[in-house]
mmCIF file of C-alpha atoms and ligand atoms in Angstrom:
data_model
loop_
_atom_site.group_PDB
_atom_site.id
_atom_site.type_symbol
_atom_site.label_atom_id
_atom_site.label_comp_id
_atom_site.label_asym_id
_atom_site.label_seq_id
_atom_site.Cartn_x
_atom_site.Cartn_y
_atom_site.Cartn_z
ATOM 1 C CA UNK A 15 0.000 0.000 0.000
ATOM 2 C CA UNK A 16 1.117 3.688 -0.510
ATOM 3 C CA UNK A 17 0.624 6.832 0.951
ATOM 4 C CA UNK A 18 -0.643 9.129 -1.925
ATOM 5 C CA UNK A 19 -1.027 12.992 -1.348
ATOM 6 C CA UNK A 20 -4.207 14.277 -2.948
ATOM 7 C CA UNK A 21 -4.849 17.898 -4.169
ATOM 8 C CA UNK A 22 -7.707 19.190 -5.719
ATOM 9 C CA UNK A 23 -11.183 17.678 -3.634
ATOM 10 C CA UNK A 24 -13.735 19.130 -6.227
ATOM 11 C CA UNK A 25 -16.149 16.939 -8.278
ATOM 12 C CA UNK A 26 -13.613 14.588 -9.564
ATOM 13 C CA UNK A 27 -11.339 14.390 -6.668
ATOM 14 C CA UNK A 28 -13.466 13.291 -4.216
ATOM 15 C CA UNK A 29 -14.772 10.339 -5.579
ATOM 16 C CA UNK A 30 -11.305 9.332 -6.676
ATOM 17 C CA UNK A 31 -10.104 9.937 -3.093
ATOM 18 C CA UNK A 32 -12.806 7.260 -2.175
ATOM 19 C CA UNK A 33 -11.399 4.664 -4.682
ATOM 20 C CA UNK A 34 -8.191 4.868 -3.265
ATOM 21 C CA UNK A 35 -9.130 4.788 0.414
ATOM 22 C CA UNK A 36 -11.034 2.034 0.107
ATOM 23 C CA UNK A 37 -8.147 0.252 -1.826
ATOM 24 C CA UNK A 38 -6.267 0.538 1.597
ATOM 25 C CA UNK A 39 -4.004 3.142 0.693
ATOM 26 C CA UNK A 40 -2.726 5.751 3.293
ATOM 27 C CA UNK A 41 -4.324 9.192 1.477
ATOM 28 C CA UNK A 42 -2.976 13.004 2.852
ATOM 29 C CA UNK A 43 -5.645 14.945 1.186
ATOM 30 C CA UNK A 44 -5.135 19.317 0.723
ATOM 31 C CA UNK A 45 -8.431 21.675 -0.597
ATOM 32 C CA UNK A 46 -8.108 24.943 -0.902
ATOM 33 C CA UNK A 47 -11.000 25.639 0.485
ATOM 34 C CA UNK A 48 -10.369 23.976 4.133
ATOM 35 C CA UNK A 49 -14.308 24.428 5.060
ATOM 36 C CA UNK A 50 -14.433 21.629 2.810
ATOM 37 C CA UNK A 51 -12.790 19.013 5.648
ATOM 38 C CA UNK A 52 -16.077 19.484 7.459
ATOM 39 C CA UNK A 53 -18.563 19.135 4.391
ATOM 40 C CA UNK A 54 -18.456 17.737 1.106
ATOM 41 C CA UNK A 55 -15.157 16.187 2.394
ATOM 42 C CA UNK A 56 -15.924 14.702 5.796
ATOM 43 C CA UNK A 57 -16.401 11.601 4.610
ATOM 44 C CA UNK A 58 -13.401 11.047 3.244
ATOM 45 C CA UNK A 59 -11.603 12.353 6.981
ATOM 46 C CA UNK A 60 -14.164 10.138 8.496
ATOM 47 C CA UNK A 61 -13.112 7.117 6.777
ATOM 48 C CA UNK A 62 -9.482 8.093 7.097
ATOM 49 C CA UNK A 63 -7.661 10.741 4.874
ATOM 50 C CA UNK A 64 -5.941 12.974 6.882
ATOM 51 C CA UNK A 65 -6.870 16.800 6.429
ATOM 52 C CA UNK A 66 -3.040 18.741 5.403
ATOM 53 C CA UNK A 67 -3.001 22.653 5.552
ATOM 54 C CA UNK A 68 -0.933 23.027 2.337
ATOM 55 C CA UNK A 69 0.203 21.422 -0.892
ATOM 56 C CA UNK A 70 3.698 21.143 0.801
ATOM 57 C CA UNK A 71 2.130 19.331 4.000
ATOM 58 C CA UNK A 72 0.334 16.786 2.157
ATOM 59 C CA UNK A 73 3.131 15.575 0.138
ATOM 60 C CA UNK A 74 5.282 15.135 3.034
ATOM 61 C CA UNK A 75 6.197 11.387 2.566
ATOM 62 C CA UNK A 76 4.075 10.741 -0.674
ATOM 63 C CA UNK A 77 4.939 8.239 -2.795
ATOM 64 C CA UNK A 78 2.554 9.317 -5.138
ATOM 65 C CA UNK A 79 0.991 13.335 -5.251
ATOM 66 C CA UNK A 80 -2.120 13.630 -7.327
ATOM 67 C CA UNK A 81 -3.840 16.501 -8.683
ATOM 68 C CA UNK A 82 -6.951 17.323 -9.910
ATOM 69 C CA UNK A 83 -7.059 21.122 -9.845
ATOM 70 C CA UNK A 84 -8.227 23.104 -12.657
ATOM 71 C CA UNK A 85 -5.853 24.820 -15.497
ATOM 72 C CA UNK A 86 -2.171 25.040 -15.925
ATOM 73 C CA UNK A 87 -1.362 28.040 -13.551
ATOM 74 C CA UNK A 88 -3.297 26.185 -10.976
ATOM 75 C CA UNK A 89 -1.011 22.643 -11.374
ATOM 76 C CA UNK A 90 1.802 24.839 -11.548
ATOM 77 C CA UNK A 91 0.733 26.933 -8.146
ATOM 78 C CA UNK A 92 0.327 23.703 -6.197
ATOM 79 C CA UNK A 93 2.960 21.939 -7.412
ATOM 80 C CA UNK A 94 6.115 24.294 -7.636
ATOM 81 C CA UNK A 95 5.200 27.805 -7.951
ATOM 82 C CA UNK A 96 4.752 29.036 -4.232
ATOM 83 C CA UNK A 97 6.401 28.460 -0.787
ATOM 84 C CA UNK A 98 4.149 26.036 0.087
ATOM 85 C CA UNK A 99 3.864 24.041 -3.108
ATOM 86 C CA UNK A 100 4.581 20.065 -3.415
ATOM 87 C CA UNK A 101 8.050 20.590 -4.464
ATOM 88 C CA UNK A 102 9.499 21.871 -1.162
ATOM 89 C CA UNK A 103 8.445 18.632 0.841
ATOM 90 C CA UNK A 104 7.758 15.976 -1.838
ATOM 91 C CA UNK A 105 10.784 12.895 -1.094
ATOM 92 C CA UNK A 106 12.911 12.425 -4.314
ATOM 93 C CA UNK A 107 11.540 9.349 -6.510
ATOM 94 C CA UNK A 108 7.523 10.123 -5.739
ATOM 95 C CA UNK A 109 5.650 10.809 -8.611
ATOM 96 C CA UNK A 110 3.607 13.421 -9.607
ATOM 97 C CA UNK A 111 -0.035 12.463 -11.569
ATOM 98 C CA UNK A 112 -1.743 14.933 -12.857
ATOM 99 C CA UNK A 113 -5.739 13.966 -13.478
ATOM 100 C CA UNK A 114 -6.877 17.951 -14.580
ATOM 101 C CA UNK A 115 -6.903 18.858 -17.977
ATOM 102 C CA UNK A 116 -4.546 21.461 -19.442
ATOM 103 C CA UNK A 117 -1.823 21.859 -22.006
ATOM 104 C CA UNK A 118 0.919 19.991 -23.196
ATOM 105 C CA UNK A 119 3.497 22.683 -23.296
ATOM 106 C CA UNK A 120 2.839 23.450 -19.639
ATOM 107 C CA UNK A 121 2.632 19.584 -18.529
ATOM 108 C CA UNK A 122 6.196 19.609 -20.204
ATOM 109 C CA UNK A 123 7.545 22.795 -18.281
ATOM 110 C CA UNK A 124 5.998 21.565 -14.609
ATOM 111 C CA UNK A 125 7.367 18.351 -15.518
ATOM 112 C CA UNK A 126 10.550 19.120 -16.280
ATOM 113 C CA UNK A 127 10.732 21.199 -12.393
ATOM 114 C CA UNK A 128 9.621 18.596 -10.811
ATOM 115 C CA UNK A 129 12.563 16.414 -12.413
ATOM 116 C CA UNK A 130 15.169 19.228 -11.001
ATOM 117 C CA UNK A 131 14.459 17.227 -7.455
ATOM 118 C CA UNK A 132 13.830 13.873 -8.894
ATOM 119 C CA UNK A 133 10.329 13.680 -8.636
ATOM 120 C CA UNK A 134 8.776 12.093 -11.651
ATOM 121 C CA UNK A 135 5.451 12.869 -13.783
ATOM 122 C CA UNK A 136 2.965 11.468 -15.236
ATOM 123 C CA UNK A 137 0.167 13.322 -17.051
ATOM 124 C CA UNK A 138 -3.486 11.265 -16.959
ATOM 125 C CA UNK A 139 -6.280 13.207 -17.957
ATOM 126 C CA UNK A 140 -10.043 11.581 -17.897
ATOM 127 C CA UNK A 141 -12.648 11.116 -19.648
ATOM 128 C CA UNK A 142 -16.618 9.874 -18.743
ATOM 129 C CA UNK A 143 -17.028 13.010 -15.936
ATOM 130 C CA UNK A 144 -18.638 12.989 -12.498
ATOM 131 C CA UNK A 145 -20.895 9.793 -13.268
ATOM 132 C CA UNK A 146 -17.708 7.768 -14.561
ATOM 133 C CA UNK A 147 -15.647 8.909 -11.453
ATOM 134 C CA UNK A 148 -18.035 8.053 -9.105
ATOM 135 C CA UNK A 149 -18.750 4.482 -10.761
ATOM 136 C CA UNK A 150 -14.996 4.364 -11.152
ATOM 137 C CA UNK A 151 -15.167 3.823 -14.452
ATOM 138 C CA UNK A 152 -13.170 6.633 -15.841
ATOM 139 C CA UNK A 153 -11.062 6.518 -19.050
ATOM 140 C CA UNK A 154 -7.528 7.596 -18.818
ATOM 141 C CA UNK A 155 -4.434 8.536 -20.944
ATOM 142 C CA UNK A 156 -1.705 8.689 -19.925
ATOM 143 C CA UNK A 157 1.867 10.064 -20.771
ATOM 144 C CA UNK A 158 5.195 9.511 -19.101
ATOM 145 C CA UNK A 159 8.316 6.547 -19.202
ATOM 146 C CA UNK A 160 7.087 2.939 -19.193
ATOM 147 C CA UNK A 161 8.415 2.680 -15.661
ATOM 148 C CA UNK A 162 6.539 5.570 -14.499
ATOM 149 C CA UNK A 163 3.124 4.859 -15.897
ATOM 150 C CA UNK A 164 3.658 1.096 -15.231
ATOM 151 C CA UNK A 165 3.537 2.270 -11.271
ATOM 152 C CA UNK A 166 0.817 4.956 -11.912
ATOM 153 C CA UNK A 167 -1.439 1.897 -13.117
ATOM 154 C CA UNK A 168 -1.450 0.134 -10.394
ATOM 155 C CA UNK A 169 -2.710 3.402 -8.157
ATOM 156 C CA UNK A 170 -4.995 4.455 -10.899
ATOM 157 C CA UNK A 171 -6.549 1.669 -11.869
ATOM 158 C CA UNK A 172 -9.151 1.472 -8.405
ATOM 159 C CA UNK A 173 -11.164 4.415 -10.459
ATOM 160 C CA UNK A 174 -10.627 3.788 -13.940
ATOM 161 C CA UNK A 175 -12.021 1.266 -16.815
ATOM 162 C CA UNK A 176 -9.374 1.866 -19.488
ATOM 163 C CA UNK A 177 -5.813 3.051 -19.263
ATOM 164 C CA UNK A 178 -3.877 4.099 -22.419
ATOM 165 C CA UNK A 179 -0.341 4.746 -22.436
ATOM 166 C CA UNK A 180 -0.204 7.259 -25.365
ATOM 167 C CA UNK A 181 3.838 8.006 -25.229
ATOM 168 C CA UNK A 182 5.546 10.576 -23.220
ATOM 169 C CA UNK A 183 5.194 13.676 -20.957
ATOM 170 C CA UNK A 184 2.535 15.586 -22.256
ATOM 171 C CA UNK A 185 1.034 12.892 -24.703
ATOM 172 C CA UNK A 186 -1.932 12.451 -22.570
ATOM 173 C CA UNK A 187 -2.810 16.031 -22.433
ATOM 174 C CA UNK A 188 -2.915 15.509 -26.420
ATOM 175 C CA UNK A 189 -4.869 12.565 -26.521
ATOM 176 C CA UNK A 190 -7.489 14.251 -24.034
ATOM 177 C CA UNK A 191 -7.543 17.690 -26.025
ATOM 178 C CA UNK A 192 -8.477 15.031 -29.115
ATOM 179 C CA UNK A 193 -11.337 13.663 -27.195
ATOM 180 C CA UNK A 194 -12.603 17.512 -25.951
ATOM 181 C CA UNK A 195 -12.269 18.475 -29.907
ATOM 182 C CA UNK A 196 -13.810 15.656 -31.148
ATOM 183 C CA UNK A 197 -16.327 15.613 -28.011
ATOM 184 C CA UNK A 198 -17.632 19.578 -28.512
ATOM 185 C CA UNK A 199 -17.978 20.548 -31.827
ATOM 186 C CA UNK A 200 -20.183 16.971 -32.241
ATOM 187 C CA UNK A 201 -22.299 18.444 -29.392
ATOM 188 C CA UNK A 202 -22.432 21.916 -31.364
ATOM 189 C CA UNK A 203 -23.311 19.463 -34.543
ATOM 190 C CA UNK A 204 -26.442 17.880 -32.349
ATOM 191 C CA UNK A 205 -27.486 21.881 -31.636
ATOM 192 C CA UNK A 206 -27.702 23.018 -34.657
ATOM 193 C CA UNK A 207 -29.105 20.196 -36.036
ATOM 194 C CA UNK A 208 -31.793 20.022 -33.692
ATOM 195 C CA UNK A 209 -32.241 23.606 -34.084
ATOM 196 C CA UNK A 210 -32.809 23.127 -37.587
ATOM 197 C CA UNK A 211 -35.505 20.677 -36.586
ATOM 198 C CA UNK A 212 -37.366 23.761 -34.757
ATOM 199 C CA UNK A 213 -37.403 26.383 -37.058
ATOM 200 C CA UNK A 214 -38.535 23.994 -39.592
ATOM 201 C CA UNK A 215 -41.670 23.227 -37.559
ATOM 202 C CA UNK A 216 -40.441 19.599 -36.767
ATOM 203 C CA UNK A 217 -41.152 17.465 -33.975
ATOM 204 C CA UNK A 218 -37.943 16.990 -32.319
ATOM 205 C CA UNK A 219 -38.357 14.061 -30.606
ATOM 206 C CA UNK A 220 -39.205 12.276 -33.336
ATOM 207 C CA UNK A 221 -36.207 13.435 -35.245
ATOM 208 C CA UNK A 222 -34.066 12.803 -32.370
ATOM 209 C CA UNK A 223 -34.671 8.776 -32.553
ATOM 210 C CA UNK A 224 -34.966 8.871 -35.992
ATOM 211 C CA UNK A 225 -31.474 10.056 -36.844
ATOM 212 C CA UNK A 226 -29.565 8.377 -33.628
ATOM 213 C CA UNK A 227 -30.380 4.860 -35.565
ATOM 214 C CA UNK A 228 -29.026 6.668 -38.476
ATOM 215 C CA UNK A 229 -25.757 7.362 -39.798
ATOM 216 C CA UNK A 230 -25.550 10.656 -37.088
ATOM 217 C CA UNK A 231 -25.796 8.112 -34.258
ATOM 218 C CA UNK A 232 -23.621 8.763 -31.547
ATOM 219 C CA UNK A 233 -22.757 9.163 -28.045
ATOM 220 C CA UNK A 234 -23.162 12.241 -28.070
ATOM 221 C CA UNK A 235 -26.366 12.623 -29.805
ATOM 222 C CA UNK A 236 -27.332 9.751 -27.024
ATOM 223 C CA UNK A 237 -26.391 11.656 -24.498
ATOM 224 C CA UNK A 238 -27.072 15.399 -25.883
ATOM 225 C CA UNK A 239 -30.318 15.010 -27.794
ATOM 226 C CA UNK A 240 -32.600 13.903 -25.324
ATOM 227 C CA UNK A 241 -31.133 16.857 -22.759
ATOM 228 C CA UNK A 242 -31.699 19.300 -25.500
ATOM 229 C CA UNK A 243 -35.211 17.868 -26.489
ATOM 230 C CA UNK A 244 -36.598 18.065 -22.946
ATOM 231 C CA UNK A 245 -34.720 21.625 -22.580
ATOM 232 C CA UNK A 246 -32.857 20.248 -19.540
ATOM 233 C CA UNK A 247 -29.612 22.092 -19.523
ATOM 234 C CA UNK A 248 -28.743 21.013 -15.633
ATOM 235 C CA UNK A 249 -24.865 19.578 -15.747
ATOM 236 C CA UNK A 250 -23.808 16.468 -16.830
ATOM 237 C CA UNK A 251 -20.677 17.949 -17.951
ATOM 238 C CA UNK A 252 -20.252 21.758 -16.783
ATOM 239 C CA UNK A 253 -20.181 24.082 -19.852
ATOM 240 C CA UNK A 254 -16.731 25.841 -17.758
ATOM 241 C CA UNK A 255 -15.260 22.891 -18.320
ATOM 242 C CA UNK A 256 -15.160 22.611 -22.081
ATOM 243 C CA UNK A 257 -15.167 26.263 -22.653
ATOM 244 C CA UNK A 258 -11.482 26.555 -20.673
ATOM 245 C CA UNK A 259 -10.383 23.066 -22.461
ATOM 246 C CA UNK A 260 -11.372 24.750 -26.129
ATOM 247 C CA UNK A 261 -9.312 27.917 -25.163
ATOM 248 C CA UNK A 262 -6.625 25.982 -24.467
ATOM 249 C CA UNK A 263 -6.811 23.972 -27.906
ATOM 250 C CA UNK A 264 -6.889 27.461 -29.722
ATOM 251 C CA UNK A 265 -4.096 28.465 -28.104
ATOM 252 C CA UNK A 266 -2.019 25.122 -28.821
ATOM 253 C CA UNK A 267 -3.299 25.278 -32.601
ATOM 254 C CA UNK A 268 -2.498 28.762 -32.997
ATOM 255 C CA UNK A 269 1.155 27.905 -31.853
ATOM 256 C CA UNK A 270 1.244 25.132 -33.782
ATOM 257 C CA UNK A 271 0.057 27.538 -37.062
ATOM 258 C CA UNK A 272 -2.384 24.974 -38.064
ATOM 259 C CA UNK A 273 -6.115 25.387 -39.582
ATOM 260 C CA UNK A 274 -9.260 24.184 -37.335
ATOM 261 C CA UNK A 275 -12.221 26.014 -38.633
ATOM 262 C CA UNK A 276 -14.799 24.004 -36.504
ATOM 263 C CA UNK A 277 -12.580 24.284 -33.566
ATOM 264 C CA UNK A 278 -12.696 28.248 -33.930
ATOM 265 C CA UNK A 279 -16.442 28.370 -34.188
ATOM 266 C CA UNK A 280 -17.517 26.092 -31.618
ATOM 267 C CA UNK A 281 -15.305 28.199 -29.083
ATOM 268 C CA UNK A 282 -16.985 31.294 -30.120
ATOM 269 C CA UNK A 283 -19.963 29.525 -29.175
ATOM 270 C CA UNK A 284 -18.447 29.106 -26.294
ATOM 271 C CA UNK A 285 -17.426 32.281 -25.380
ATOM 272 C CA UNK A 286 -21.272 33.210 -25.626
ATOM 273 C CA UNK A 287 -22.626 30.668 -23.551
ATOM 274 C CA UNK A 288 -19.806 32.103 -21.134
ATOM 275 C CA UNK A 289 -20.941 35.383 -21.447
ATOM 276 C CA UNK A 290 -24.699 34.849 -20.900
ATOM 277 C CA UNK A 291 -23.621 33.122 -17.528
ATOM 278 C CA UNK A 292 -24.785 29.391 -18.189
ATOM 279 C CA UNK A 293 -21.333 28.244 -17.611
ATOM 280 C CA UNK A 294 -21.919 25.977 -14.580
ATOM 281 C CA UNK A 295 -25.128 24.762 -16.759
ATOM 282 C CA UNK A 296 -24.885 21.770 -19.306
ATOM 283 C CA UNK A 297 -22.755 21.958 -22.699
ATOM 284 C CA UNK A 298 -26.403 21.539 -23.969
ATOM 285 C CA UNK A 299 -26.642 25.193 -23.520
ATOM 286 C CA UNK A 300 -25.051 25.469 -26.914
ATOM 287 C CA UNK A 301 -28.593 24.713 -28.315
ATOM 288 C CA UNK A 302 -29.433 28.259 -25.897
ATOM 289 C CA UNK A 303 -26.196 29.923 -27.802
ATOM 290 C CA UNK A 304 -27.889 29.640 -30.757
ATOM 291 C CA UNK A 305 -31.516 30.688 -30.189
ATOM 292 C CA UNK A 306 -30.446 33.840 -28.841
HETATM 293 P P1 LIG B 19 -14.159 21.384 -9.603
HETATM 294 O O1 LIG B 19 -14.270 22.836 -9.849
HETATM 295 O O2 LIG B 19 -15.325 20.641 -9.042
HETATM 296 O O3 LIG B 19 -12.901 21.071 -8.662
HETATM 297 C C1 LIG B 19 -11.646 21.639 -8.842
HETATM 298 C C2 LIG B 19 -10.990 21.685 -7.487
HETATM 299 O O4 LIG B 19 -9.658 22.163 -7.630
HETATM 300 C C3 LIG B 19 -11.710 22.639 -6.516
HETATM 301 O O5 LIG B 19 -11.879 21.985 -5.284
HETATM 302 C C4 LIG B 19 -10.765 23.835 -6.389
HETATM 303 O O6 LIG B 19 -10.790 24.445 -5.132
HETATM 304 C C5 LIG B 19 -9.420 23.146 -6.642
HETATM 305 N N1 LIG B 19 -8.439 24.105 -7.175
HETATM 306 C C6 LIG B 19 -8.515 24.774 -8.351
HETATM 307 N N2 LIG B 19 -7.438 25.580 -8.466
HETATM 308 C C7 LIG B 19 -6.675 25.384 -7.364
HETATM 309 C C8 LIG B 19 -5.455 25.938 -6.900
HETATM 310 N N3 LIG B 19 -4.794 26.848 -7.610
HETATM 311 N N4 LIG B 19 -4.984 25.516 -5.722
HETATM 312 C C9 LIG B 19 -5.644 24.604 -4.986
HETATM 313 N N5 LIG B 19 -6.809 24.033 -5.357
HETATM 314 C C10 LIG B 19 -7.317 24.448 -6.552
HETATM 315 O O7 LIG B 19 -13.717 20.737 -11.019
HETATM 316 P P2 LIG B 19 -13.743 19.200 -11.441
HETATM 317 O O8 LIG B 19 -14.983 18.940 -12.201
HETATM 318 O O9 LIG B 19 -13.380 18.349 -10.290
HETATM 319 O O10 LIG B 19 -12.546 19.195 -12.516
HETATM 320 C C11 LIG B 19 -11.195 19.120 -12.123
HETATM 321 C C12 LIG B 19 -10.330 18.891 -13.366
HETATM 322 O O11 LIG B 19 -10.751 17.700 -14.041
HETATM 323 C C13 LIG B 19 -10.407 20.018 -14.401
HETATM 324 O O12 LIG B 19 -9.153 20.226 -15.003
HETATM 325 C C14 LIG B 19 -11.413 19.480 -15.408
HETATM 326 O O13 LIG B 19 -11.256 20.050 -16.683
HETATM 327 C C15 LIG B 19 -11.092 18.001 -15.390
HETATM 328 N N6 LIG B 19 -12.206 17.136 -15.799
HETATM 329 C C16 LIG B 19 -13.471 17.367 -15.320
HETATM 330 C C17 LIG B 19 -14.512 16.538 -15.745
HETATM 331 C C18 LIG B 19 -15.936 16.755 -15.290
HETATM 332 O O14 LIG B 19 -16.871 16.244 -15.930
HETATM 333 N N7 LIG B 19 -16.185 17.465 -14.198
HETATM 334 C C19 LIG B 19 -14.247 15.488 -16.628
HETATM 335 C C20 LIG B 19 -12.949 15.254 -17.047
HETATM 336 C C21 LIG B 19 -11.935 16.105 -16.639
#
């Protein structure tokens, strides 16, 4: 068994903390927010974790530190940027996952910090949101050496159904930026076609089940179309989410100089659904985006 430092007890975190605990593990858990310890987190103290006051506290003996923050300024905070970050306790030879989602470039740079004091890194984004890591049935990629992510398995594995090893540092930040691009702008595909549906005086239920047998079938028409349909735009998946993801993307394509029309639109969209405050609503909102 290990002892595993975790950071980040929001949505995702907690339900991974719960995996872990229950696999026997020893788990030294930091939120930023320490109010947290006495609600949505108690019952993760209560059936163990022990409640650190800082980044730096929690990793004190780690063997693994995981995150599950929010963007890349917040990995980097917690993990070497201030005087109380990971990197000024963590032992050399612990290894750093990192479950949110951000950038590739900036996985590389924290990486390559941690590294200065012999603490390794694995990126290992998710996919399947809050339902797949409470069921634990999350899908991962990961990047990092063989040895590395051969070790990460065996911690992640209590909370996830598939585990990819896509190559190095970083690579798993690419493969999960794939999924959000692929993901979103087939969500913005179900909106507008279902918007087409209403101004065209169709019944769009009907044409819901009609094209999901069809060659538009999908998981995300599965899992969109009936949400739109019914007008239920509570989260499954929190609009904030894939708006910050799709900024990132822009940014990485921009660097990269290459052409994404569908990419660009959809995170216009984006910014609009932003704008008109439905951000902690469903990505389903897009359908909102464009009746307005
Ligand atoms: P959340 O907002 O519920 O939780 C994020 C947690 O990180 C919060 O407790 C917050 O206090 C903490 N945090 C953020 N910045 C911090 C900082 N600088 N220092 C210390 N703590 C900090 O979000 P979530 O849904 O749990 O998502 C977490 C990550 O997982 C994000 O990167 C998100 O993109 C990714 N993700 C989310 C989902 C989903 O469906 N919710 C799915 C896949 C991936």
């Amino acid at each position: 068994m290990s002892t595993i430092a975790f950071i980040g007890l929001g949505n995702m975190g907690r339900p991974m903390v719960g995996y872990l605990l229950k696999a026997g593990h020893q788990l030294r858990i930091y939120a930023r927010r320490p109010e947290v310890f006495q609600g949505e987190a108690k019952h993760l103290i209560d059936a163990g974790a022990i409640a650190c006051a800082s980044p730096a506290e929690a990793a004190q003996g780690a063997d693994y530190i995981i995150t599950n923050v929010m963007g890349p300024q917040d990995v980097a905070q917690v993990l070497h940027l201030t005087p109380d970050s990971v990197i000024q306790s963590a032992k050399p030879g612990a290894i750093c996952i990192d479950h949110s989602t951000i950038d590739p470039q900036s996985t590389k740079d924290i990486a390559a910090v941690m590294a200065t004091k012999g603490i390794g890194y694995v990126d290992a984004p998710v996919s399947g949101g809050v339902k797949a890591a409470t069921e634990g049935s999350l899908v991962m990629m990961l990047g990092g050496t063989d040895t590395d992510v051969a070790k990460v398995k065996e911690i992640v594995k209590n909370y996830t159904k598939t585990m990819t090893h896509i190559g190095g540092v970083g690579h798993g930040q690419v493969a999960k930026l794939c999924n959000q691009i692929a993901q979103v702008i087939n969500i913005q595909g179900v909106a507008e076609s279902l918007r087409f549906a209403a101004v065209n005086g169709a019944d769009l239920q009907k044409v819901f089940e009609a094209i999901s047998g069809g060659m538009a079938g999908s998981r995300m028409l599965d899992l969109m179309g009936p949400k739109m349909v019914a007008r239920d735009f509570k989260a499954g998946i929190e609009a904030r989410l894939h708006a910050k993801d799709f900024f990132l993307v822009k940014d990485v394509a921009k660097d990269a100089g290459i052409d994404m029309p569908a990419l660009q639109t959809v995170a216009s969209q984006l910014g609009k659904l932003m704008d008109a405050g439905w951000g902690h609503d469903d990505t389903s909102s897009l359908l909102r985006v464009l009746e307005a």
